Amino acid sequence: MTQAKICIMIAIIVYLGMVLYIGYRCSKQNKNEDDFYLGGRKLGPFVTAMSAEASDMSSWLLMGLPGVAYLTGVADAGWTAIGLAIGTYVNWLIVAKRLRRYSHVANNSITLPQFFKNRYHDKGNALLVIAAVIIVIFFIPYTASGFAACGKLFSSLFGVDYFAAMIVSAVVIVGYTMLGGFLAASTTDFVQSIIMSVALIVVLVFGVSVAGGMDAVMENASALPGYLSFTQTYDPVTQTAGPYGTITIFSMLAWGLGYFGMPHILLRFMAIEDEKKLSLSRRVASIWVVISLTVGVLIGIIGYTMSKVGALEVLEGSNSETIIVKIADLLSQNGVVPALLAGVILAGILASTMSTADSQLLAASSAVSSDLLGGALKKKDGSGMVAARITLLAIAVVGVFLAKDPNSSVFGIVSFAWAGFGASFGPVVLFSLFWKRSNKYGALAGMVSGGVMIFVWKYLVRPLGGAWNIYELLPAFIVASAAIVIVSLLTPAPEKSVQEEFDKVKAMR
């Protein structure tokens, strides 16, 4: 093994040891199942902000986004980034505080399915069960894609067997999450967001230097038709500019709607210790998201110039998503210190994947042990904690099984799962928080119709192409919202106790 590889491995081992230690430390603060799944509502403003965004962005920020920008230029990556930035800010602005208050008033709900059940006083548990099933459907394969990403990273770096590398990664993620629960996941996500930030900065500075400066980057990018345009897109096959119409722009902006339904992000809102500090969290989260997304797009553009000047090989198709890995490998060839920095970059990619996988694992586990099997597992003698950990381990084993194929998709499922949660839960969250007349029948109709429309649009409508080629989240979100309004108005108004609870939350200042 070369000196560069040894330095990279040292940096990654230190990182993995650190997250396991955090899990061990956090395990001492988990006294019951509520602590395990919501951290006892003790998160500080910075941990709340950065853990929410780190669990959101995943390796898509460090690999997927730069890869899209590298291949096709600004339009696709830029409009998606703008949609995500707007969605982040609006979610923190209008949902965070109201959800923190309402989830506490609604029988101290510790999961999103529990909040839906308690908000509408659903004695039949239909909302809780359907919501939990949706979480399991979308999060288990999503978690598997995270395990696969870690396995592919180690396998490509060190030439080790993919399955063995994936197992080691899964063991570490499961280890600190099973030890420390939500608090460990949130604390490690905070640390991981810092590592991701350092990785982005190092790659940006080094990439500009190798490319010959920003003037050279802009000159090479401008030479490609439509590459730097927001109303055109560059086609790398034909090397021509293609139109980027209004429908496509709205389709990309629709990514921002997903935030209103993401369980692992909404749980951070519910878990903050002091709701008065949410405004600070909002500013920190919004600034970090805008800067990191901008840098992600820039890295793709800079990577193109690095290929143009011969510093990197020309990347085609899905290989463009390895642009940061290629830059890190180039950096590692310049001595011990650069090799250690390259290790930090690769640890950043690992961190971005792990920060999402741990939150997804915890959310899927809570959906099974706390929501679906809560009555059978929750005991006064503390066995609920044991059951929570056993359930988490079982979910992880299923995820490992799904990820055993080295050709399994890492990024393909991300947009589909994002759309699934955004359409199934997003409208229900918004109407439950802000519309007094919404009832459990409307919420159930919205949840089911949104989830079903994701599949219908993805596999039946979108393949028609043309004006129908819209990201499935947008039409499904609209259908779910309409279903909530129509069904709520056609069925009896919520009972008096539900309306009084809504008024109580609304009156809080």
XYZ file of C-alpha atoms in Angstrom:
509
model
C 0.000 0.000 0.000
C 1.379 3.432 -0.946
C 2.129 6.194 1.540
C -0.822 8.183 0.208
C -3.212 5.256 0.773
C -1.867 4.755 4.304
C -2.466 8.445 5.132
C -5.980 8.257 3.712
C -6.721 5.126 5.723
C -5.427 6.754 8.931
C -7.737 9.742 8.446
C -10.748 7.497 7.817
C -9.974 5.179 10.772
C -9.679 8.185 13.108
C -13.030 9.422 11.845
C -14.748 6.046 12.299
C -13.306 5.697 15.802
C -14.576 9.164 16.684
C -18.193 8.469 15.696
C -18.175 5.194 17.641
C -16.899 7.037 20.706
C -19.683 9.615 20.342
C -22.206 6.784 20.223
C -20.755 5.320 23.425
C -20.889 8.665 25.227
C -24.458 9.367 24.132
C -25.600 5.910 25.231
C -25.244 7.015 28.863
C -27.942 9.659 28.362
C -30.617 7.277 27.063
C -32.854 6.344 29.976
C -35.955 5.255 28.062
C -37.412 4.736 24.600
C -38.370 8.418 24.287
C -34.723 9.395 24.834
C -33.590 6.804 22.302
C -35.884 8.043 19.521
C -36.036 11.809 20.222
C -33.062 12.525 22.480
C -35.305 13.724 25.319
C -35.893 16.955 23.342
C -32.453 18.209 24.432
C -30.791 19.273 21.172
C -29.025 22.630 21.072
C -29.554 25.098 18.206
C -26.337 24.318 16.311
C -26.702 20.544 16.591
C -30.359 20.862 15.525
C -29.450 22.943 12.467
C -26.398 21.091 11.239
C -27.615 17.571 11.987
C -30.840 18.285 10.095
C -28.945 19.468 7.023
C -26.240 16.788 7.160
C -28.877 14.049 7.371
C -30.663 15.737 4.471
C -27.840 16.207 1.981
C -26.205 12.748 2.061
C -23.506 11.847 -0.480
C -25.663 13.515 -3.128
C -24.093 16.846 -2.081
C -20.502 15.665 -2.551
C -21.012 13.309 -5.478
C -24.380 13.604 -7.222
C -24.630 17.398 -7.480
C -21.035 18.018 -8.702
C -21.480 15.123 -11.133
C -24.571 16.684 -12.715
C -22.859 20.073 -12.976
C -19.746 18.464 -14.512
C -21.762 16.777 -17.269
C -24.486 19.269 -18.193
C -23.554 22.610 -16.659
C -25.467 24.971 -14.409
C -29.157 24.512 -15.280
C -30.080 21.107 -13.811
C -27.816 21.374 -10.787
C -28.531 25.074 -10.248
C -32.333 24.966 -10.298
C -32.345 21.880 -8.068
C -30.035 23.655 -5.612
C -32.247 26.763 -5.631
C -35.333 24.634 -4.940
C -33.589 22.892 -2.053
C -32.348 26.175 -0.575
C -35.835 27.730 -0.700
C -37.400 24.568 0.738
C -34.888 24.512 3.584
C -35.551 28.112 4.591
C -39.357 27.924 4.349
C -39.452 24.643 6.280
C -37.469 26.167 9.142
C -39.496 29.382 8.960
C -43.067 28.082 9.070
C -42.935 24.427 10.180
C -40.193 24.111 12.805
C -41.651 26.071 15.737
C -45.266 25.048 15.166
C -44.310 21.353 14.927
C -42.141 21.573 18.066
C -45.103 22.975 20.011
C -47.806 20.813 18.495
C -45.902 17.528 18.870
C -45.462 18.295 22.573
C -49.096 19.299 23.107
C -50.327 16.287 21.101
C -49.553 13.801 23.856
C -45.788 14.376 23.621
C -45.453 12.599 20.253
C -41.933 11.274 19.622
C -42.326 10.103 16.012
C -44.077 11.562 12.977
C -46.682 8.755 12.757
C -47.478 9.295 16.452
C -47.947 13.001 15.792
C -50.454 12.311 13.020
C -52.387 9.914 15.260
C -52.389 12.257 18.274
C -53.055 15.423 16.262
C -56.306 13.997 14.856
C -57.193 11.843 17.899
C -57.271 8.788 15.643
C -58.398 6.032 18.010
C -58.394 3.471 15.210
C -54.630 3.975 14.590
C -55.092 4.030 10.800
C -52.945 7.156 10.398
C -50.190 5.763 12.596
C -50.053 2.390 10.841
C -50.171 3.775 7.276
C -47.506 6.391 8.069
C -45.246 3.780 9.661
C -45.623 1.458 6.670
C -44.729 4.318 4.282
C -41.594 5.041 6.317
C -40.514 1.392 6.175
C -41.233 1.137 2.431
C -39.065 4.122 1.531
C -36.402 4.127 4.258
C -35.157 0.526 4.302
C -33.949 0.529 0.673
C -32.760 4.139 1.151
C -30.627 2.941 4.072
C -29.365 0.068 1.943
C -28.192 2.547 -0.696
C -26.180 4.300 2.025
C -24.506 1.046 3.028
C -23.757 0.388 -0.651
C -22.203 3.832 -1.106
C -19.828 3.254 1.813
C -18.897 -0.174 0.486
C -18.166 1.171 -2.990
C -16.033 3.987 -1.575
C -13.788 1.640 0.437
C -13.686 -0.938 -2.339
C -12.585 1.585 -4.970
C -10.048 3.243 -2.687
C -8.271 0.237 -1.245
C -9.147 -2.558 -3.658
C -10.867 -4.600 -0.942
C -13.885 -6.830 -1.419
C -17.078 -4.769 -1.793
C -19.218 -6.932 0.483
C -16.628 -6.937 3.293
C -16.223 -3.150 3.027
C -19.985 -2.669 3.064
C -20.345 -4.881 6.158
C -17.669 -2.905 8.044
C -19.388 0.371 7.155
C -22.781 -0.975 8.223
C -21.362 -2.259 11.527
C -19.970 1.191 12.366
C -23.202 3.000 11.456
C -25.334 0.483 13.341
C -22.885 0.497 16.240
C -23.030 4.162 17.174
C -26.738 4.495 16.294
C -27.712 1.434 18.360
C -25.612 2.663 21.276
C -26.671 6.290 21.402
C -29.917 6.437 19.428
C -31.216 9.799 18.203
C -28.775 11.831 20.303
C -25.793 9.937 18.869
C -27.137 10.247 15.323
C -27.680 13.995 15.757
C -24.308 14.632 17.423
C -22.381 12.626 14.842
C -24.343 14.362 12.087
C -23.178 17.696 13.518
C -19.555 16.523 13.410
C -20.090 15.064 9.947
C -21.434 18.386 8.656
C -18.176 20.029 9.745
C -16.115 17.364 7.960
C -18.272 17.764 4.843
C -17.679 21.531 4.947
C -13.915 21.091 5.241
C -13.964 18.612 2.354
C -15.873 21.043 0.128
C -13.484 23.922 0.897
C -10.321 21.853 0.345
C -11.602 20.482 -2.983
C -12.683 23.949 -4.137
C -9.337 25.619 -3.351
C -7.202 22.774 -4.710
C -9.365 22.389 -7.820
C -9.173 26.092 -8.716
C -5.390 26.005 -8.246
C -4.903 22.987 -10.529
C -7.352 24.348 -13.121
C -5.309 27.536 -13.476
C -7.527 29.955 -11.530
C -11.185 30.990 -11.718
C -10.597 32.956 -14.926
C -9.497 29.764 -16.666
C -12.464 27.874 -15.195
C -14.968 30.423 -16.480
C -13.265 30.680 -19.862
C -13.415 26.910 -20.454
C -17.005 26.650 -19.184
C -18.144 29.569 -21.356
C -16.778 27.829 -24.437
C -19.432 25.111 -24.095
C -22.859 26.099 -25.482
C -25.439 26.489 -22.720
C -23.057 25.266 -19.994
C -23.368 28.349 -17.770
C -26.972 29.177 -18.679
C -30.048 28.787 -16.448
C -32.350 28.659 -19.486
C -30.334 26.179 -21.554
C -28.548 22.937 -20.789
C -25.415 21.417 -22.297
C -25.721 17.994 -23.976
C -22.353 16.195 -23.608
C -23.243 13.670 -26.335
C -24.069 16.144 -29.109
C -22.012 18.976 -27.541
C -24.845 21.398 -28.216
C -27.184 23.526 -26.081
C -30.718 22.330 -25.462
C -33.713 24.345 -24.220
C -34.532 24.422 -20.516
C -38.189 25.415 -20.366
C -40.440 26.750 -17.631
C -41.992 23.347 -16.924
C -38.565 21.813 -16.368
C -37.560 24.687 -14.090
C -40.643 24.208 -11.897
C -40.006 20.476 -11.926
C -36.513 21.011 -10.495
C -37.673 23.652 -8.011
C -40.231 21.113 -6.749
C -37.404 19.316 -4.949
C -37.894 21.925 -2.227
C -41.393 20.602 -1.469
C -39.849 17.395 -0.172
C -38.618 19.061 3.014
C -42.118 19.334 4.470
C -42.402 15.544 4.626
C -38.935 14.302 5.568
C -39.249 12.379 8.884
C -35.531 12.578 9.751
C -35.550 16.386 9.308
C -38.889 17.012 11.027
C -37.719 15.002 14.038
C -34.949 17.572 14.572
C -37.607 20.283 14.866
C -39.436 18.198 17.458
C -36.263 17.524 19.441
C -34.789 20.998 20.009
C -34.484 21.879 23.701
C -35.551 25.542 23.445
C -37.950 26.581 20.676
C -36.787 30.197 21.047
C -33.466 29.144 19.536
C -35.057 27.846 16.347
C -34.500 31.211 14.653
C -30.756 30.794 15.232
C -30.956 27.243 13.906
C -32.819 28.515 10.830
C -30.115 31.050 10.016
C -27.288 28.559 10.527
C -29.002 25.860 8.454
C -29.984 28.193 5.609
C -26.524 29.767 5.308
C -24.811 26.374 5.348
C -27.153 24.945 2.723
C -26.757 27.903 0.340
C -22.953 27.900 0.635
C -22.543 24.109 0.393
C -24.889 23.749 -2.599
C -23.137 26.618 -4.408
C -19.740 25.070 -3.780
C -21.037 21.665 -4.919
C -22.114 23.120 -8.276
C -18.825 25.031 -8.619
C -16.789 21.874 -8.004
C -18.490 20.209 -10.968
C -17.675 23.182 -13.226
C -14.104 23.350 -11.926
C -13.745 19.597 -12.470
C -14.575 20.049 -16.150
C -11.678 22.489 -16.571
C -9.354 20.117 -14.670
C -10.244 17.468 -17.257
C -9.814 19.992 -20.049
C -6.253 20.868 -18.972
C -5.334 17.191 -18.529
C -5.135 17.118 -14.722
C -8.002 14.622 -14.569
C -9.345 12.026 -16.965
C -12.528 12.879 -18.844
C -15.501 11.451 -16.936
C -18.594 10.183 -18.732
C -22.063 9.186 -17.574
C -22.399 8.120 -13.948
C -18.607 8.222 -13.558
C -18.957 12.000 -13.289
C -20.232 11.418 -9.739
C -16.694 10.361 -8.744
C -15.272 13.807 -9.532
C -14.479 14.611 -5.880
C -12.898 11.174 -5.371
C -10.682 11.811 -8.419
C -9.679 15.232 -7.103
C -8.879 13.755 -3.677
C -6.721 11.076 -5.312
C -4.848 13.753 -7.252
C -4.311 15.748 -4.042
C -2.965 12.690 -2.197
C -0.058 12.424 -4.639
C 1.493 15.672 -3.392
C 2.972 14.542 -0.047
C 1.961 13.435 3.457
C -0.042 16.505 4.484
C -1.994 16.677 1.193
C -2.626 12.921 1.519
C -4.084 13.462 4.993
C -6.251 16.263 3.555
C -7.360 13.845 0.845
C -8.295 11.484 3.645
C -10.433 14.223 5.172
C -12.164 14.730 1.803
C -12.941 11.041 1.495
C -14.015 10.931 5.145
C -16.335 13.795 4.199
C -17.927 11.648 1.489
C -18.227 8.825 3.992
C -19.674 11.253 6.559
C -22.265 12.571 4.125
C -23.461 9.024 3.483
C -23.386 7.930 7.125
C -25.182 11.062 8.347
C -28.168 10.138 6.214
C -28.018 6.376 6.771
C -28.064 6.660 10.578
C -31.120 8.950 10.555
C -32.954 6.723 8.075
C -32.101 3.645 10.113
C -33.432 5.254 13.277
C -36.621 6.465 11.571
C -37.344 3.033 10.071
C -36.644 1.378 13.410
C -38.980 3.729 15.294
C -41.705 3.098 12.716
C -41.597 -0.612 13.534
C -40.842 -0.820 17.267
C -42.570 2.342 18.523
C -45.420 2.771 16.029
C -46.358 -0.625 14.587
C -45.453 -2.745 17.625
C -45.506 -0.104 20.350
C -48.264 -1.643 22.432
C -46.558 -5.018 22.526
C -43.007 -3.799 23.113
C -43.272 -0.792 25.425
C -42.778 -2.048 28.972
C -42.368 -0.225 32.249
C -39.335 -2.322 33.145
C -37.227 -0.708 30.415
C -37.412 -3.576 27.955
C -38.708 -1.042 25.413
C -35.116 0.176 24.997
C -33.907 -3.366 24.347
C -36.698 -3.900 21.840
C -35.827 -0.586 20.116
C -32.199 -1.662 19.682
C -33.117 -5.160 18.501
C -35.526 -3.669 15.947
C -32.846 -1.276 14.697
C -30.433 -4.189 14.270
C -33.047 -6.214 12.382
C -33.752 -3.292 10.024
C -30.011 -2.962 9.392
C -29.697 -6.666 8.529
C -32.434 -6.269 5.919
C -30.614 -3.202 4.565
C -27.348 -5.144 4.311
C -29.130 -7.944 2.445
C -30.577 -5.463 -0.054
C -27.139 -3.865 -0.561
C -25.183 -7.110 -1.069
C -25.084 -6.618 -4.845
C -22.178 -4.263 -5.738
C -24.199 -3.038 -8.724
C -27.095 -1.925 -6.519
C -28.174 1.661 -7.119
C -26.851 4.279 -4.728
C -28.365 7.450 -6.119
C -31.253 6.289 -8.298
C -33.539 5.686 -5.335
C -32.807 9.027 -3.635
C -35.062 11.175 -5.813
C -37.850 8.577 -5.699
C -37.751 8.218 -1.887
C -37.536 12.009 -1.514
C -40.644 12.363 -3.655
C -42.394 9.585 -1.744
C -41.966 11.242 1.641
C -42.588 14.730 0.285
C -45.937 13.785 -1.282
C -47.127 11.315 1.382
C -46.283 13.389 4.459
C -45.610 16.981 3.314
C -49.228 18.092 2.664
C -50.443 16.266 5.796
C -47.846 18.061 7.941
C -48.747 21.485 6.526
C -52.526 21.055 6.792
C -52.290 19.499 10.251
C -50.331 22.508 11.491
C -52.206 25.310 9.761
C -55.769 24.230 8.860
C -58.154 23.742 11.756
C -60.870 22.152 9.590
C -58.667 19.306 8.337
C -59.669 15.966 9.812
C -58.329 12.428 10.068
C -60.197 11.298 6.951
C -58.634 14.074 4.892
C -55.180 13.358 6.336
C -55.497 9.663 5.496
C -56.739 10.447 1.974
C -53.848 12.856 1.406
C -51.256 10.401 2.695
C -52.476 7.498 0.564
C -53.203 9.492 -2.618
C -49.815 11.216 -2.454
C -47.956 7.928 -2.086
C -49.939 6.210 -4.842
C -49.542 9.136 -7.255
C -45.747 8.934 -6.893
C -45.816 5.433 -8.393
C -48.454 6.309 -11.003
C -46.620 9.390 -12.262
C -43.173 7.819 -12.108
C -44.003 4.655 -14.025
C -47.086 5.469 -16.100
C -47.253 9.199 -16.823
C -43.678 10.512 -16.841
C -42.460 7.991 -19.463
C -44.827 9.696 -21.952
C -42.238 12.488 -22.106
C -42.716 16.058 -23.296
C -44.868 18.159 -20.972
C -45.468 15.052 -18.826
C -41.781 14.730 -17.981
C -42.187 16.399 -14.592
C -40.554 15.287 -11.350
C -43.220 13.135 -9.706
C -43.131 15.059 -6.424
C -44.885 18.115 -7.893
C -48.072 16.478 -9.283
C -48.285 14.057 -6.344
C -47.994 16.925 -3.836
C -50.819 18.776 -5.596
C -53.046 15.669 -5.687
C -52.437 14.948 -1.990
C -53.228 18.552 -1.014
C -56.453 18.489 -3.032
C -57.454 15.174 -1.448
C -56.987 16.571 2.063
C -59.161 19.616 1.341
C -61.920 17.778 -0.546
C -62.257 14.811 1.823
C -62.047 16.999 4.943
C -64.892 19.198 3.651
C -67.025 16.218 2.633
C -66.715 14.503 6.021
C -67.641 15.681 9.544
C -65.607 18.453 11.143
C -63.017 17.427 13.756
C -64.395 16.841 17.228
C -64.340 19.700 19.722
C -61.286 18.448 21.639
C -59.227 18.359 18.410
C -60.201 21.936 17.544
C -59.462 23.157 21.079
C -56.012 21.589 20.899
C -55.387 23.343 17.575
C -56.464 26.689 19.083
C -54.196 26.109 22.081
C -51.142 25.650 19.863
C -52.094 28.584 17.649
C -52.413 30.871 20.705
C -48.893 30.082 21.955
C -46.428 32.928 21.704
